[in-house]
Amino acid sequence: MIKRDELRQQVRTTVSGLIADGIEAGVQVCAYLGGEVLIDEVAGLADRQTGRPLTADTPIFSFSTGKALTATAVHVLAERGQIDYDLRIADVWPEYGRHGKEGTTLRHALTHSAGVPALPADITRADLTDWAGMCALLADATPLWTPGTAYGYHAWTFGYLIGETVRRATGRTLTQVLADDVAGPLGVAGELFLAVPDADLPRLATLEDRNLAAAMAAASQFMVNFDRIAPPGVRPDRALGNDPGVLRAEIGAVGTMTARAAAKMLAALIGEVDGVRLISPERLREATTLAMTGDDWAVGFPAPRGLGYQLQEDFFGASGNGGSIAYAFPEIGLTVAATKNLLSAGAEDPMEDLRKLIRGAVS
């Protein structure tokens, strides 16, 4: 039997210590077990310059953890029969069906096997906010491999490829689907965003850098194709994550969220939460079945993929550069999410340690 009070105290002590020691500025950690809140801890400041406190409902830009939001929106549409994983993208987006991409499917996009992860070397943050321009860039691209035969992390292109397919097929943007079909029913409408409304921008936490910029510079040296998927002008960093233009734009590969909203969303994928279950058990199995393995073209090592989610050991979900995570352990009914605003990587990122602490307490 899990000792809930003891675990909560352990998490509270850990998070408070991270703040007190200056390792973190502000942290949110939330976990659901069996559809009910297990952990919901918040500590620190949303903005150290002004002294504004971080609260449970303060959204934090969380980089690629946003891919879990995009994938979830697609699975909810599929559950309702409004889109199909094997839809040929060119059937709804004719301009895309060129240069060997005629047979590319939504499934290929979800599994990072569409063959279009690369971006121009001179791309800028402003380019990322130009939806039409980014979609035109993808439509004109020649795939680096025959779609479906290999995979490579589509760090930025993931969102445009999936989002434009959804828009053409359903008449709705990913932002609308997430708001209407996911965040709204779950009661987290102000805490789960792909594109942040202007009125909500002042509520967001302010990002700072601990060692992420240095880690990204190192990644460009040892990851074989890192600079092709994340050229210097669009590498994850505090400037990008604080940019109002980026925050307001629907990009689809990144998102802004609270830990409790992310944990609740995943809990509603693997079970029922407050009377809401987003997808069926059968669809959950399909979405989280290993689809791509072997070495990832972009990073040079294995990064197992399901339909839009990372797969690791007994859990699925997404993580973001800088320290955000959102994971679900379906066999035990557990979800864990953590967000933070002092961006770090490697040994200086303790969010994975929090995930292990919570997972280890639940048998």
mmCIF file of N, CA and C in Angstrom, residues 266-315:
data_model
loop_
_atom_site.group_PDB
_atom_site.id
_atom_site.type_symbol
_atom_site.label_atom_id
_atom_site.label_comp_id
_atom_site.label_asym_id
_atom_site.label_seq_id
_atom_site.Cartn_x
_atom_site.Cartn_y
_atom_site.Cartn_z
ATOM 1 N N LEU A 266 -3.105 13.376 -19.228
ATOM 2 C CA LEU A 266 -2.623 12.013 -19.390
ATOM 3 C C LEU A 266 -3.454 11.020 -18.589
ATOM 4 N N ALA A 267 -3.907 11.439 -17.412
ATOM 5 C CA ALA A 267 -4.750 10.556 -16.602
ATOM 6 C C ALA A 267 -6.048 10.230 -17.326
ATOM 7 N N ALA A 268 -6.560 11.188 -18.092
ATOM 8 C CA ALA A 268 -7.799 10.964 -18.841
ATOM 9 C C ALA A 268 -7.576 10.182 -20.128
ATOM 10 N N LEU A 269 -6.304 9.966 -20.487
ATOM 11 C CA LEU A 269 -5.989 9.053 -21.586
ATOM 12 C C LEU A 269 -5.978 7.610 -21.111
ATOM 13 N N ILE A 270 -5.477 7.383 -19.896
ATOM 14 C CA ILE A 270 -5.301 6.001 -19.421
ATOM 15 C C ILE A 270 -6.466 5.533 -18.546
ATOM 16 N N GLY A 271 -7.372 6.442 -18.222
ATOM 17 C CA GLY A 271 -8.519 6.083 -17.389
ATOM 18 C C GLY A 271 -9.505 7.232 -17.328
ATOM 19 N N GLU A 272 -10.410 7.161 -16.381
ATOM 20 C CA GLU A 272 -11.440 8.197 -16.246
ATOM 21 C C GLU A 272 -11.053 9.176 -15.145
ATOM 22 N N VAL A 273 -11.245 10.464 -15.428
ATOM 23 C CA VAL A 273 -10.969 11.528 -14.455
ATOM 24 C C VAL A 273 -12.167 12.468 -14.428
ATOM 25 N N ASP A 274 -12.771 12.606 -13.280
ATOM 26 C CA ASP A 274 -13.944 13.489 -13.139
ATOM 27 C C ASP A 274 -14.994 13.207 -14.205
ATOM 28 N N GLY A 275 -15.185 11.922 -14.484
ATOM 29 C CA GLY A 275 -16.203 11.527 -15.448
ATOM 30 C C GLY A 275 -15.790 11.623 -16.905
ATOM 31 N N VAL A 276 -14.533 11.960 -17.170
ATOM 32 C CA VAL A 276 -14.047 12.129 -18.543
ATOM 33 C C VAL A 276 -12.983 11.090 -18.862
ATOM 34 N N ARG A 277 -13.164 10.374 -19.956
ATOM 35 C CA ARG A 277 -12.090 9.552 -20.523
ATOM 36 C C ARG A 277 -11.939 9.960 -21.975
ATOM 37 N N LEU A 278 -10.749 10.341 -22.369
ATOM 38 C CA LEU A 278 -10.545 10.936 -23.680
ATOM 39 C C LEU A 278 -10.554 9.925 -24.815
ATOM 40 N N ILE A 279 -9.985 8.737 -24.599
ATOM 41 C CA ILE A 279 -9.938 7.712 -25.646
ATOM 42 C C ILE A 279 -10.179 6.349 -25.023
ATOM 43 N N SER A 280 -10.508 5.385 -25.875
ATOM 44 C CA SER A 280 -10.791 4.032 -25.409
ATOM 45 C C SER A 280 -9.502 3.286 -25.074
ATOM 46 N N PRO A 281 -9.601 2.224 -24.274
ATOM 47 C CA PRO A 281 -8.414 1.409 -23.994
ATOM 48 C C PRO A 281 -7.775 0.858 -25.261
ATOM 49 N N GLU A 282 -8.601 0.510 -26.260
ATOM 50 C CA GLU A 282 -8.069 -0.027 -27.509
ATOM 51 C C GLU A 282 -7.232 1.017 -28.250
ATOM 52 N N ARG A 283 -7.732 2.246 -28.283
ATOM 53 C CA ARG A 283 -6.981 3.302 -28.957
ATOM 54 C C ARG A 283 -5.705 3.636 -28.180
ATOM 55 N N LEU A 284 -5.793 3.602 -26.868
ATOM 56 C CA LEU A 284 -4.606 3.844 -26.056
ATOM 57 C C LEU A 284 -3.512 2.838 -26.392
ATOM 58 N N ARG A 285 -3.892 1.572 -26.541
ATOM 59 C CA ARG A 285 -2.899 0.545 -26.879
ATOM 60 C C ARG A 285 -2.275 0.831 -28.238
ATOM 61 N N GLU A 286 -3.092 1.233 -29.214
ATOM 62 C CA GLU A 286 -2.554 1.529 -30.544
ATOM 63 C C GLU A 286 -1.615 2.735 -30.488
ATOM 64 N N ALA A 287 -2.015 3.758 -29.748
ATOM 65 C CA ALA A 287 -1.220 4.982 -29.677
ATOM 66 C C ALA A 287 0.119 4.767 -28.990
ATOM 67 N N THR A 288 0.196 3.785 -28.106
ATOM 68 C CA THR A 288 1.400 3.589 -27.299
ATOM 69 C C THR A 288 2.140 2.299 -27.644
ATOM 70 N N THR A 289 1.800 1.685 -28.770
ATOM 71 C CA THR A 289 2.529 0.512 -29.253
ATOM 72 C C THR A 289 3.766 0.974 -30.014
ATOM 73 N N LEU A 290 4.878 0.312 -29.806
ATOM 74 C CA LEU A 290 6.124 0.683 -30.463
ATOM 75 C C LEU A 290 5.946 0.702 -31.980
ATOM 76 N N ALA A 291 6.238 1.849 -32.577
ATOM 77 C CA ALA A 291 6.079 2.005 -34.021
ATOM 78 C C ALA A 291 7.415 2.170 -34.733
ATOM 79 N N MET A 292 8.356 2.844 -34.090
ATOM 80 C CA MET A 292 9.665 3.070 -34.696
ATOM 81 C C MET A 292 10.750 2.831 -33.657
ATOM 82 N N THR A 293 11.775 2.099 -34.060
ATOM 83 C CA THR A 293 12.917 1.856 -33.184
ATOM 84 C C THR A 293 14.181 1.837 -34.037
ATOM 85 N N GLY A 294 15.316 1.505 -33.436
ATOM 86 C CA GLY A 294 16.586 1.654 -34.124
ATOM 87 C C GLY A 294 17.110 3.062 -33.888
ATOM 88 N N ASP A 295 18.200 3.408 -34.557
ATOM 89 C CA ASP A 295 18.789 4.734 -34.362
ATOM 90 C C ASP A 295 17.960 5.817 -35.033
ATOM 91 N N ASP A 296 17.684 6.859 -34.283
ATOM 92 C CA ASP A 296 16.984 8.038 -34.782
ATOM 93 C C ASP A 296 17.961 8.850 -35.639
ATOM 94 N N TRP A 297 17.548 9.191 -36.868
ATOM 95 C CA TRP A 297 18.419 9.926 -37.797
ATOM 96 C C TRP A 297 18.913 11.237 -37.210
ATOM 97 N N ALA A 298 18.067 11.910 -36.463
ATOM 98 C CA ALA A 298 18.396 13.256 -36.000
ATOM 99 C C ALA A 298 19.412 13.261 -34.876
ATOM 100 N N VAL A 299 19.306 12.295 -33.970
ATOM 101 C CA VAL A 299 20.164 12.332 -32.782
ATOM 102 C C VAL A 299 21.224 11.239 -32.760
ATOM 103 N N GLY A 300 21.054 10.218 -33.584
ATOM 104 C CA GLY A 300 22.088 9.201 -33.709
ATOM 105 C C GLY A 300 22.019 8.066 -32.726
ATOM 106 N N PHE A 301 20.944 7.986 -31.956
ATOM 107 C CA PHE A 301 20.762 6.874 -31.024
ATOM 108 C C PHE A 301 19.276 6.535 -30.950
ATOM 109 N N PRO A 302 18.921 5.368 -30.383
ATOM 110 C CA PRO A 302 17.516 4.973 -30.356
ATOM 111 C C PRO A 302 16.654 5.938 -29.544
ATOM 112 N N ALA A 303 15.473 6.237 -30.070
ATOM 113 C CA ALA A 303 14.482 7.066 -29.373
ATOM 114 C C ALA A 303 13.108 6.492 -29.714
ATOM 115 N N PRO A 304 12.725 5.380 -29.085
ATOM 116 C CA PRO A 304 11.519 4.647 -29.467
ATOM 117 C C PRO A 304 10.265 5.524 -29.503
ATOM 118 N N ARG A 305 9.440 5.309 -30.537
ATOM 119 C CA ARG A 305 8.273 6.145 -30.765
ATOM 120 C C ARG A 305 6.992 5.323 -30.883
ATOM 121 N N GLY A 306 5.937 5.861 -30.289
ATOM 122 C CA GLY A 306 4.594 5.402 -30.581
ATOM 123 C C GLY A 306 3.970 6.403 -31.524
ATOM 124 N N LEU A 307 2.647 6.554 -31.463
ATOM 125 C CA LEU A 307 1.955 7.518 -32.322
ATOM 126 C C LEU A 307 1.948 8.886 -31.639
ATOM 127 N N GLY A 308 3.061 9.597 -31.769
ATOM 128 C CA GLY A 308 3.157 10.942 -31.229
ATOM 129 C C GLY A 308 3.794 11.023 -29.869
ATOM 130 N N TYR A 309 3.955 9.911 -29.192
ATOM 131 C CA TYR A 309 4.520 9.903 -27.844
ATOM 132 C C TYR A 309 5.889 9.230 -27.819
ATOM 133 N N GLN A 310 6.741 9.664 -26.880
ATOM 134 C CA GLN A 310 7.958 8.929 -26.566
ATOM 135 C C GLN A 310 7.566 7.666 -25.797
ATOM 136 N N LEU A 311 8.281 6.597 -26.025
ATOM 137 C CA LEU A 311 8.068 5.357 -25.274
ATOM 138 C C LEU A 311 9.339 5.035 -24.500
ATOM 139 N N GLN A 312 9.200 4.834 -23.198
ATOM 140 C CA GLN A 312 10.342 4.477 -22.359
ATOM 141 C C GLN A 312 9.898 3.471 -21.305
ATOM 142 N N GLU A 313 10.590 2.358 -21.241
ATOM 143 C CA GLU A 313 10.316 1.350 -20.222
ATOM 144 C C GLU A 313 8.811 1.073 -20.151
ATOM 145 N N ASP A 314 8.182 1.409 -19.012
ATOM 146 C CA ASP A 314 6.756 1.118 -18.855
ATOM 147 C C ASP A 314 5.902 2.372 -18.913
ATOM 148 N N PHE A 315 6.413 3.424 -19.580
ATOM 149 C CA PHE A 315 5.630 4.651 -19.635
ATOM 150 C C PHE A 315 5.729 5.315 -21.002
#
